[in-house]
């Protein structure tokens, strides 16, 4: 046994281990970066780019690493590149790892809900910013165990490099055995060294996994290596749980860490008044603010099949006006909203917001999309609220609201924080600012989402069925926040089936079906005396609930 230890601590084997560590570390970093690039290429809608990445992955995964190493060792000098064998090994291992990393990174990215990038886009975040801040941090939790796997496999696999004369651990062990035939002792020593190194990798993985856990980050636990091991297997200490109960009132519960917000800033009572309807008053100018002219949208589906969902919609929304949009599922309401801030491209017609096209420029009378869509969206300052909230899952309420002002509009952290606190106060969530979305009720999440949209100082707010995904008792708290916005004079386009809400706050109600506007008018006209059969049928249906 002492012989084993003696070999394990001999500088000859330790140097071999060090070579293995160096090759692994360098090749892994390079392989992951290249793998990320390949993963993004694979996800590209451009066929030549995704095809190129596919081909690379196909080739590298389909051939033995050993052959790849020999090939590179032989090929590089022929094109005039002379490198030592260790560097060659790093290149070989990196190129090989990239093919595997590309696939697990792509898997991690695909596992992050598309709604996260849609929300980021609506806030004016560009694709690189979205990748760095929103998608990759969430994908990392799925990717990390695979990185750890890959690192361990590579470390052990570095012995293959002896084929191109890299003097690493296994190779050195064999050299000793060749002289003294002490198979067991020498190989056991090598095994101990491998085991030590792979154990370190496993420990690092454990620490990183805990760091990536948003819950632990939120409660400010920054575990050390030992701390992580100590806590392994114990349930995380969670913050005081937010009981998912209704109404802004619970925010002043016993776990309220902040002083109770001023009553004037709290949303109005969520309970909607009984008839007669008390109309909310706000000023509407005559000036058109959002103009839709013969707007058409056709989706091209798999196999080239075309689906026309908007068949020439024309309408104006005036500055300060609140327009509610109703219509059966599939009638094109969401598509219409997504066209306004260019989350989706027009198939025909045009839309202007405050006189300007969003993400298009006019060239010889036709619209051409601009290259930098994200900046165009950021400049247009159009706030959007989604049916399923689409909050950034790894951010707290406060971070969700601060993200776009800081990263898109260059607001300082202090100013963004102050504004975010103020907005969260206005939606009645001052005591929930450090909660992750998963610890908030649906109504609370939607109120955070509204605060997040307001944080970009929008000139127009788009709501896409903001209460449809909520339990009935949570609808009121969200509607009361929206109602307060209308009092402030915000121009709004609200897709909703809440008839009572529309009666109270809408200046105009638009009823759509099958991609066209069927009927429009005041809430009185459309909701009380609908002219069209389709409108009547639809209203009967929603009023029956
Ligand atoms: P609504 O919001 O009124 O329910 P949508 O605008 O979501 O309607 O959808 C209208 C139609 O367009 C539906 O038939 C839907 O399946 C289709 N559709 C929506 N988005 C897409 C898309 N990205 N690709 C293909 N079809 C889509
Ligand atoms: Mg919809």
Coordinates of C-alpha atoms and ligand atoms in Angstrom, one line a residue:
X1 CA 0.0 0.0 0.0
X2 CA 2.8 2.4 0.9
X3 CA 4.2 1.6 -2.5
X4 CA 1.0 2.8 -4.2
X5 CA 1.1 6.1 -2.3
X6 CA 4.7 6.5 -3.1
X7 CA 4.0 6.2 -6.8
X8 CA 0.9 8.4 -6.5
X9 CA 3.0 11.1 -5.0
X10 CA 6.0 10.7 -7.3
X11 CA 6.7 13.7 -9.4
X12 CA 6.8 11.5 -12.5
X13 CA 3.2 10.5 -12.2
X14 CA 2.1 13.9 -10.8
X15 CA 3.5 15.6 -13.8
X16 CA 1.6 13.2 -16.0
X17 CA -1.6 14.1 -14.1
X18 CA -0.8 17.8 -14.5
X19 CA -0.6 17.4 -18.2
X20 CA -4.0 15.7 -18.2
X21 CA -5.5 18.5 -16.2
X22 CA -4.1 21.1 -18.5
X23 CA -5.3 19.4 -21.7
X24 CA -8.7 18.9 -20.1
X25 CA -9.1 22.5 -18.8
X26 CA -8.1 24.2 -22.0
X27 CA -9.9 21.8 -24.4
X28 CA -13.0 22.0 -22.3
X29 CA -13.2 25.8 -22.3
X30 CA -12.5 25.9 -26.0
X31 CA -14.8 23.0 -26.8
X32 CA -17.7 24.6 -24.9
X33 CA -17.3 28.0 -26.6
X34 CA -17.1 26.3 -30.0
X35 CA -20.0 24.1 -28.9
X36 CA -22.1 27.1 -28.0
X37 CA -21.4 28.5 -31.5
X38 CA -22.4 25.3 -33.1
X39 CA -25.5 25.0 -31.0
X40 CA -26.6 28.5 -32.1
X41 CA -25.8 27.7 -35.7
X42 CA -28.0 24.5 -35.4
X43 CA -30.8 26.7 -34.1
X44 CA -30.5 29.2 -36.9
X45 CA -33.5 29.3 -39.4
X46 CA -31.0 29.7 -42.2
X47 CA -30.6 26.2 -43.7
X48 CA -26.9 26.5 -44.9
X49 CA -25.8 27.6 -41.4
X50 CA -27.7 24.9 -39.5
X51 CA -26.7 22.4 -42.1
X52 CA -23.0 23.2 -41.7
X53 CA -23.2 22.7 -37.9
X54 CA -25.2 19.5 -38.4
X55 CA -22.5 18.2 -40.8
X56 CA -19.7 19.0 -38.4
X57 CA -21.5 17.3 -35.5
X58 CA -22.3 14.3 -37.7
X59 CA -18.7 13.9 -38.8
X60 CA -17.1 14.3 -35.4
X61 CA -19.5 12.2 -33.4
X62 CA -19.4 9.5 -36.0
X63 CA -15.6 9.0 -36.0
X64 CA -13.3 7.8 -33.2
X65 CA -11.4 10.4 -31.3
X66 CA -8.2 8.4 -31.7
X67 CA -8.4 8.7 -35.5
X68 CA -9.2 12.4 -35.2
X69 CA -6.1 13.0 -33.0
X70 CA -3.8 11.1 -35.4
X71 CA -5.4 13.0 -38.3
X72 CA -4.8 16.4 -36.8
X73 CA -1.3 15.5 -35.7
X74 CA -0.5 14.5 -39.3
X75 CA -2.5 17.1 -41.1
X76 CA -1.4 20.3 -39.3
X77 CA 2.3 20.1 -40.2
X78 CA 1.3 19.5 -43.8
X79 CA -0.4 22.9 -43.9
X80 CA 2.6 24.5 -42.3
X81 CA 1.3 24.6 -38.7
X82 CA 3.8 23.1 -36.3
X83 CA 2.7 22.6 -32.8
X84 CA 3.9 20.5 -29.9
X85 CA 2.0 17.4 -29.2
X86 CA 0.2 18.7 -26.1
X87 CA -1.2 21.7 -28.0
X88 CA -2.2 19.4 -30.8
X89 CA -4.0 17.3 -28.2
X90 CA -5.8 20.3 -26.8
X91 CA -7.0 21.2 -30.3
X92 CA -8.1 17.7 -31.0
X93 CA -10.0 17.2 -27.8
X94 CA -11.6 20.7 -28.1
X95 CA -12.8 20.0 -31.7
X96 CA -14.2 16.7 -30.5
X97 CA -15.9 18.0 -27.4
X98 CA -17.5 20.9 -29.4
X99 CA -19.6 18.4 -31.3
X100 CA -21.0 16.8 -28.1
X101 CA -21.3 20.2 -26.3
X102 CA -23.2 21.6 -29.2
X103 CA -26.0 19.0 -28.7
X104 CA -26.3 19.3 -25.0
X105 CA -26.2 23.1 -25.1
X106 CA -28.8 23.1 -27.8
X107 CA -30.9 20.8 -25.6
X108 CA -30.5 23.2 -22.7
X109 CA -31.5 26.2 -24.8
X110 CA -34.6 24.4 -26.2
X111 CA -35.6 23.5 -22.7
X112 CA -36.1 27.2 -21.9
X113 CA -39.6 28.3 -22.8
X114 CA -39.9 30.3 -25.9
X115 CA -42.1 32.8 -24.0
X116 CA -39.0 34.0 -22.2
X117 CA -37.4 35.3 -25.4
X118 CA -40.7 36.7 -26.6
X119 CA -41.0 38.7 -23.4
X120 CA -37.4 39.9 -23.8
X121 CA -38.0 40.9 -27.4
X122 CA -41.1 42.9 -26.3
X123 CA -38.9 44.8 -23.9
X124 CA -36.5 45.7 -26.7
X125 CA -33.8 43.3 -25.7
X126 CA -31.6 42.1 -28.6
X127 CA -30.9 38.5 -29.3
X128 CA -27.4 38.5 -27.8
X129 CA -28.6 40.2 -24.7
X130 CA -31.5 37.8 -24.4
X131 CA -29.2 34.8 -24.8
X132 CA -26.7 36.1 -22.2
X133 CA -29.2 37.4 -19.6
X134 CA -32.3 35.3 -20.0
X135 CA -31.8 32.1 -21.9
X136 CA -28.3 30.8 -21.0
X137 CA -28.6 31.4 -17.3
X138 CA -31.8 29.3 -17.3
X139 CA -30.4 26.7 -19.7
X140 CA -27.3 26.3 -17.5
X141 CA -29.1 24.2 -15.0
X142 CA -29.7 21.6 -17.6
X143 CA -26.3 22.0 -19.2
X144 CA -24.1 21.9 -16.1
X145 CA -24.4 18.2 -15.3
X146 CA -23.5 17.5 -18.9
X147 CA -20.4 19.7 -18.7
X148 CA -19.3 17.8 -15.6
X149 CA -19.9 14.5 -17.4
X150 CA -17.9 15.7 -20.4
X151 CA -15.1 17.0 -18.3
X152 CA -14.7 13.7 -16.4
X153 CA -14.9 11.7 -19.6
X154 CA -12.3 13.9 -21.2
X155 CA -9.9 13.8 -18.3
X156 CA -9.9 10.0 -18.3
X157 CA -9.8 10.1 -22.1
X158 CA -6.6 12.2 -22.2
X159 CA -4.7 8.9 -22.1
X160 CA -5.6 8.6 -25.7
X161 CA -3.3 11.4 -26.4
X162 CA -0.3 9.1 -25.8
X163 CA -0.9 8.0 -29.4
X164 CA 0.5 11.4 -30.5
X165 CA 3.3 11.2 -27.9
X166 CA 1.7 13.3 -25.2
X167 CA 3.4 12.3 -22.0
X168 CA 0.4 12.1 -19.7
X169 CA -0.5 10.0 -16.7
X170 CA -1.5 6.6 -18.1
X171 CA 1.3 6.8 -20.6
X172 CA 3.8 7.5 -17.8
X173 CA 2.3 4.7 -15.7
X174 CA 2.9 2.3 -18.6
X175 CA 6.4 3.4 -18.9
X176 CA 7.1 2.6 -15.2
X177 CA 5.4 -0.8 -15.5
X178 CA 7.5 -1.6 -18.6
X179 CA 10.6 -1.3 -16.5
X180 CA 9.5 -2.9 -13.2
X181 CA 6.4 -5.0 -14.0
X182 CA 4.7 -3.7 -10.8
X183 CA 1.3 -3.6 -12.6
X184 CA -0.9 -3.4 -9.6
X185 CA 1.0 -0.9 -7.6
X186 CA 1.7 1.5 -10.4
X187 CA -1.8 1.4 -12.0
X188 CA -3.4 1.6 -8.6
X189 CA -1.4 4.8 -8.0
X190 CA -2.6 6.2 -11.4
X191 CA -6.2 5.2 -10.5
X192 CA -5.9 7.1 -7.2
X193 CA -4.7 10.2 -9.1
X194 CA -7.6 10.0 -11.6
X195 CA -10.1 9.5 -8.9
X196 CA -8.8 12.5 -7.0
X197 CA -9.1 14.7 -10.0
X198 CA -12.6 13.5 -11.0
X199 CA -13.7 14.0 -7.4
X200 CA -12.7 17.6 -7.6
X201 CA -14.7 18.0 -10.8
X202 CA -17.7 16.4 -9.1
X203 CA -17.4 18.8 -6.1
X204 CA -17.1 21.8 -8.4
X205 CA -20.3 20.7 -10.1
X206 CA -22.1 20.5 -6.8
X207 CA -21.1 24.0 -5.8
X208 CA -22.0 25.4 -9.2
X209 CA -25.4 23.7 -9.1
X210 CA -26.2 25.3 -5.9
X211 CA -25.0 28.7 -7.2
X212 CA -27.3 28.3 -10.2
X213 CA -30.3 27.6 -8.0
X214 CA -32.2 30.8 -8.2
X215 CA -33.9 30.1 -4.9
X216 CA -30.6 29.9 -3.1
X217 CA -29.3 33.0 -4.9
X218 CA -32.4 35.0 -3.8
X219 CA -31.9 34.2 -0.1
X220 CA -28.3 35.3 -0.5
X221 CA -26.6 31.9 0.1
X222 CA -23.3 31.9 -1.6
X223 CA -22.1 28.5 -0.5
X224 CA -18.4 27.7 -0.2
X225 CA -17.2 24.2 -1.3
X226 CA -17.4 22.9 2.3
X227 CA -20.7 24.7 3.0
X228 CA -22.2 23.1 -0.1
X229 CA -21.2 19.6 0.9
X230 CA -22.4 20.1 4.5
X231 CA -25.8 21.1 3.2
X232 CA -26.1 18.4 0.6
X233 CA -29.2 16.5 1.0
X234 CA -30.8 19.1 3.2
X235 CA -33.8 21.0 1.9
X236 CA -32.9 24.6 1.0
X237 CA -34.0 27.3 3.5
X238 CA -36.7 29.0 1.6
X239 CA -37.8 32.6 2.2
X240 CA -41.1 33.1 4.0
X241 CA -43.5 31.5 1.5
X242 CA -45.9 33.6 -0.3
X243 CA -49.2 32.0 0.2
X244 CA -51.0 32.1 -3.2
X245 CA -54.1 33.8 -2.0
X246 CA -56.1 36.5 -3.7
X247 CA -56.1 40.2 -3.5
X248 CA -53.5 42.9 -2.9
X249 CA -54.5 42.9 0.7
X250 CA -52.4 39.9 1.7
X251 CA -49.4 41.9 0.9
X252 CA -49.5 43.5 4.3
X253 CA -49.5 40.0 5.9
X254 CA -47.4 39.2 9.0
X255 CA -44.3 38.4 6.9
X256 CA -44.3 41.9 5.4
X257 CA -40.7 43.0 5.5
X258 CA -41.4 46.4 4.2
X259 CA -43.5 49.2 5.7
X260 CA -47.1 49.0 4.6
X261 CA -47.5 50.9 1.3
X262 CA -49.4 54.2 1.4
X263 CA -53.1 53.5 0.9
X264 CA -53.3 56.0 -1.9
X265 CA -50.8 54.0 -3.9
X266 CA -52.6 50.7 -3.5
X267 CA -54.8 49.4 -6.3
X268 CA -58.4 50.1 -5.9
X269 CA -60.6 47.4 -4.4
X270 CA -60.6 44.5 -6.7
X271 CA -64.3 44.0 -6.3
X272 CA -66.1 45.3 -9.4
X273 CA -69.1 47.4 -8.8
X274 CA -72.5 46.1 -9.6
X275 CA -74.6 47.7 -12.3
X276 CA -75.0 50.5 -13.2
X277 CA -71.5 50.7 -14.4
X278 CA -69.3 53.5 -13.1
X279 CA -67.4 54.6 -16.1
X280 CA -63.7 55.5 -15.5
X281 CA -63.0 59.0 -16.9
X282 CA -59.9 59.8 -18.9
X283 CA -59.1 62.3 -21.6
X284 CA -58.9 61.1 -25.2
X285 CA -57.5 63.3 -27.9
X286 CA -58.7 63.3 -31.5
X287 CA -55.2 62.6 -32.7
X288 CA -54.7 59.0 -34.0
X289 CA -51.9 57.3 -32.2
X290 CA -51.9 53.8 -33.5
X291 CA -53.0 53.4 -37.1
X292 CA -53.7 50.0 -38.7
X293 CA -54.1 50.2 -42.5
X294 CA -55.3 47.1 -44.3
X295 CA -53.2 44.9 -42.0
X296 CA -52.7 41.4 -43.3
X297 CA -50.9 38.4 -41.7
X298 CA -50.3 35.0 -43.3
X299 CA -48.4 32.3 -41.5
X300 CA -46.5 29.9 -43.6
X301 CA -46.7 26.5 -42.0
X302 CA -44.7 23.4 -42.6
X303 CA -44.8 22.2 -46.2
X304 CA -45.4 25.7 -47.4
X305 CA -49.1 25.6 -46.4
X306 CA -50.3 29.2 -45.9
X307 CA -52.7 30.3 -43.2
X308 CA -54.2 33.8 -43.6
X309 CA -55.2 34.9 -40.1
X310 CA -55.6 38.7 -40.6
X311 CA -57.4 39.7 -43.8
X312 CA -57.2 43.4 -44.0
X313 CA -57.7 45.1 -40.6
X314 CA -58.0 48.9 -40.5
X315 CA -58.5 50.8 -37.4
X316 CA -57.2 53.8 -35.4
X317 CA -56.5 54.1 -31.7
X318 CA -56.4 57.7 -30.5
X319 CA -53.9 59.1 -28.0
X320 CA -55.2 58.3 -24.5
X321 CA -57.8 56.0 -25.8
X322 CA -58.6 52.6 -24.3
X323 CA -59.7 50.1 -26.9
X324 CA -60.7 46.6 -26.0
X325 CA -60.5 43.8 -28.6
X326 CA -62.8 40.8 -28.4
X327 CA -63.4 37.8 -30.5
X328 CA -63.4 34.0 -30.5
X329 CA -60.2 32.1 -30.1
X330 CA -58.2 32.0 -33.3
X331 CA -59.7 35.2 -34.7
X332 CA -56.3 36.8 -34.9
X333 CA -56.3 39.1 -31.8
X334 CA -52.9 38.0 -30.5
X335 CA -51.4 38.2 -34.0
X336 CA -52.7 41.8 -34.4
X337 CA -51.0 42.8 -31.1
X338 CA -47.8 41.1 -32.0
X339 CA -47.6 43.0 -35.2
X340 CA -47.8 46.3 -33.4
X341 CA -44.4 46.0 -31.8
X342 CA -43.0 43.9 -34.6
X343 CA -42.7 40.7 -32.7
X344 CA -44.2 39.3 -35.9
X345 CA -43.7 40.7 -39.4
X346 CA -46.5 42.1 -41.5
X347 CA -47.6 40.3 -44.6
X348 CA -49.4 43.3 -46.0
X349 CA -50.6 46.8 -45.1
X350 CA -48.9 48.9 -42.4
X351 CA -49.1 50.0 -38.8
X352 CA -47.8 53.2 -37.4
X353 CA -47.4 54.1 -33.8
X354 CA -47.2 57.9 -33.1
X355 CA -46.7 58.4 -36.8
X356 CA -43.7 56.0 -37.1
X357 CA -43.3 52.5 -38.4
X358 CA -41.9 50.1 -35.9
X359 CA -39.0 48.1 -37.3
X360 CA -39.7 49.0 -40.9
X361 CA -38.5 51.7 -43.3
X362 CA -40.2 52.9 -46.4
X363 CA -38.1 52.2 -49.5
X364 CA -39.7 53.2 -52.9
X365 CA -43.1 53.1 -51.4
X366 CA -42.8 49.6 -49.9
X367 CA -42.0 48.5 -46.4
X368 CA -38.6 46.9 -45.7
X369 CA -37.8 45.5 -42.3
X370 CA -34.8 47.3 -40.6
X371 CA -31.8 45.3 -39.6
X372 CA -31.8 46.1 -35.9
X373 CA -35.3 45.2 -34.9
X374 CA -34.4 45.2 -31.2
X375 CA -33.4 48.9 -31.2
X376 CA -36.5 49.7 -33.2
X377 CA -38.6 48.0 -30.6
X378 CA -36.7 49.7 -27.8
X379 CA -37.2 53.1 -29.4
X380 CA -40.9 52.6 -29.9
X381 CA -41.4 52.0 -26.2
X382 CA -44.5 49.7 -26.5
X383 CA -45.3 47.8 -23.3
X384 CA -46.7 44.3 -23.7
X385 CA -48.5 42.1 -21.1
X386 CA -49.0 38.4 -21.9
X387 CA -51.7 35.9 -21.1
X388 CA -49.2 33.7 -19.3
X389 CA -47.2 36.6 -17.7
X390 CA -43.9 35.4 -19.2
X391 CA -41.9 36.7 -16.3
X392 CA -38.2 35.8 -16.3
X393 CA -38.2 32.7 -14.1
X394 CA -34.7 33.1 -12.7
X395 CA -35.2 36.8 -11.7
X396 CA -37.0 38.2 -8.7
X397 CA -39.9 40.5 -9.1
X398 CA -37.6 43.5 -8.7
X399 CA -35.0 42.1 -11.2
X400 CA -37.7 41.5 -13.7
X401 CA -38.8 45.1 -13.6
X402 CA -35.2 46.5 -13.5
X403 CA -33.8 44.4 -16.4
X404 CA -35.0 46.4 -19.5
X405 CA -34.4 49.9 -18.1
X406 CA -30.8 48.9 -17.2
X407 CA -29.8 46.7 -20.1
X408 CA -31.8 48.2 -22.9
X409 CA -32.1 51.9 -21.9
X410 CA -28.9 52.3 -20.0
X411 CA -30.5 53.5 -16.8
X412 CA -28.2 53.2 -13.8
X413 CA -28.8 50.4 -11.3
X414 CA -29.8 52.8 -8.6
X415 CA -32.3 54.7 -10.7
X416 CA -33.7 51.5 -12.2
X417 CA -34.1 50.1 -8.7
X418 CA -35.9 53.2 -7.4
X419 CA -38.3 53.2 -10.3
X420 CA -38.9 49.5 -10.0
X421 CA -39.7 49.8 -6.3
X422 CA -42.1 52.6 -7.1
X423 CA -43.8 50.6 -9.8
X424 CA -44.1 47.5 -7.7
X425 CA -45.5 49.7 -5.0
X426 CA -48.1 51.0 -7.4
X427 CA -49.2 47.5 -8.3
X428 CA -49.4 46.6 -4.6
X429 CA -46.3 44.3 -4.4
X430 CA -43.9 46.2 -2.3
X431 CA -43.6 43.2 0.1
X432 CA -43.0 40.8 -2.7
X433 CA -40.1 42.5 -4.5
X434 CA -37.5 39.7 -3.7
X435 CA -39.7 36.8 -4.6
X436 CA -39.1 34.7 -7.6
X437 CA -42.1 34.3 -10.0
X438 CA -42.7 30.7 -8.9
X439 CA -43.3 32.0 -5.4
X440 CA -46.0 34.4 -6.5
X441 CA -49.7 33.8 -7.2
X442 CA -50.9 34.2 -10.8
X443 CA -52.4 37.6 -10.0
X444 CA -49.2 38.8 -8.4
X445 CA -47.1 37.5 -11.3
X446 CA -49.3 39.4 -13.7
X447 CA -49.0 42.6 -11.7
X448 CA -45.2 42.2 -11.8
X449 CA -45.5 41.8 -15.5
X450 CA -47.5 45.0 -15.8
X451 CA -44.9 46.8 -13.7
X452 CA -42.1 45.4 -15.9
X453 CA -43.9 46.7 -19.0
X454 CA -44.4 50.1 -17.4
X455 CA -40.7 50.3 -16.5
X456 CA -39.8 51.1 -20.1
X457 CA -42.0 54.3 -19.9
X458 CA -44.3 53.0 -22.6
X459 CA -46.3 55.3 -24.8
X460 CA -48.7 52.5 -25.6
X461 CA -49.6 49.4 -23.6
X462 CA -50.8 46.1 -25.3
X463 CA -52.5 43.6 -23.1
X464 CA -53.1 40.1 -24.5
X465 CA -55.9 38.5 -22.4
X466 CA -54.1 39.5 -19.2
X467 CA -56.7 37.8 -17.0
X468 CA -57.5 34.7 -19.0
X469 CA -55.0 32.4 -17.2
X470 CA -56.0 33.5 -13.7
X471 CA -58.3 31.9 -11.2
X472 CA -61.5 33.9 -11.0
X473 CA -60.7 35.3 -7.6
X474 CA -57.4 36.7 -8.9
X475 CA -58.9 38.5 -11.9
X476 CA -60.0 41.6 -9.9
X477 CA -56.6 42.5 -8.6
X478 CA -55.1 42.6 -12.1
X479 CA -58.1 44.5 -13.6
X480 CA -57.9 47.1 -10.9
X481 CA -54.3 47.8 -11.7
X482 CA -55.2 48.1 -15.4
X483 CA -58.1 50.4 -14.5
X484 CA -55.7 52.7 -12.6
X485 CA -53.6 52.9 -15.7
X486 CA -56.5 54.1 -17.8
X487 CA -57.1 56.8 -15.3
X488 CA -53.6 58.0 -15.8
X489 CA -54.3 58.5 -19.5
X490 CA -52.3 55.6 -21.0
X491 CA -53.1 54.6 -24.5
X492 CA -54.1 50.9 -24.4
X493 CA -55.1 48.1 -26.7
X494 CA -56.6 45.4 -24.5
X495 CA -57.6 41.9 -25.7
X496 CA -60.1 40.7 -23.1
X497 CA -63.3 38.8 -22.6
X498 CA -64.1 40.7 -19.4
X499 CA -67.3 42.3 -20.5
X500 CA -67.8 44.2 -17.3
X501 CA -64.3 45.6 -17.4
X502 CA -64.8 46.7 -21.0
X503 CA -68.0 48.5 -20.1
X504 CA -66.2 50.4 -17.4
X505 CA -63.0 51.5 -19.0
X506 CA -63.2 51.0 -22.8
X507 CA -63.7 54.0 -25.0
X508 CA -64.3 51.6 -27.9
X509 CA -64.9 47.9 -28.2
X510 CA -63.8 46.1 -31.3
X511 CA -65.2 42.7 -32.2
X512 CA -63.1 40.5 -34.5
X513 CA -63.8 37.2 -36.1
X514 CA -61.8 35.1 -38.6
X515 CA -59.3 37.9 -39.3
X516 CA -61.6 40.8 -39.9
X517 CA -63.2 43.5 -37.7
X518 CA -66.8 42.5 -37.6
X519 CA -68.1 45.3 -35.5
X520 CA -66.9 48.3 -33.6
X521 CA -68.3 51.1 -31.5
X522 CA -68.8 52.3 -27.9
X523 CA -69.2 49.7 -25.2
X524 CA -72.8 50.6 -25.2
X525 CA -73.2 49.9 -28.9
X526 CA -71.2 46.7 -29.1
X527 CA -71.9 45.1 -25.8
X528 CA -75.5 46.2 -25.2
X529 CA -76.9 46.3 -28.7
X530 CA -74.6 44.3 -31.0
X531 CA -75.7 44.5 -34.6
X532 CA -74.0 41.4 -35.9
X533 CA -75.1 37.8 -35.3
X534 CA -71.6 36.7 -34.6
X535 CA -71.1 39.3 -31.9
X536 CA -74.4 38.4 -30.3
X537 CA -73.5 34.8 -30.2
X538 CA -70.1 35.4 -28.8
X539 CA -71.3 37.8 -26.1
X540 CA -74.0 35.3 -25.0
X541 CA -71.2 32.7 -24.7
X542 CA -68.8 34.8 -22.6
X543 CA -71.6 36.1 -20.4
X544 CA -72.7 32.7 -19.5
X545 CA -69.1 32.1 -18.5
Ligands
LIG1 P1 -56.4 34.7 -31.1 O1 -55.4 35.5 -30.2 O2 -57.5 35.6 -31.5 O3 -56.9 33.5 -30.4 P2 -54.1 34.2 -32.8 O4 -53.7 35.5 -33.4 O5 -53.4 33.7 -31.6 O6 -55.7 34.3 -32.4 O7 -54.2 33.1 -33.9 C1 -54.9 33.2 -35.1 C2 -54.6 32.0 -35.9 O8 -53.3 32.0 -36.3 C3 -54.8 30.7 -35.2 O9 -55.4 29.8 -36.1 C4 -53.5 30.2 -34.8 O10 -53.4 28.8 -34.8 C5 -52.6 30.8 -35.9 N1 -51.3 31.2 -35.5 C6 -51.0 32.0 -34.5 N2 -49.6 32.2 -34.3 C7 -49.1 31.4 -35.3 C8 -47.7 31.1 -35.7 N3 -46.7 31.7 -35.1 N4 -47.6 30.2 -36.7 C9 -48.6 29.7 -37.3 N5 -49.9 29.9 -37.0 C10 -50.1 30.7 -36.0
LIG2 MG1 -54.7 35.1 -28.3

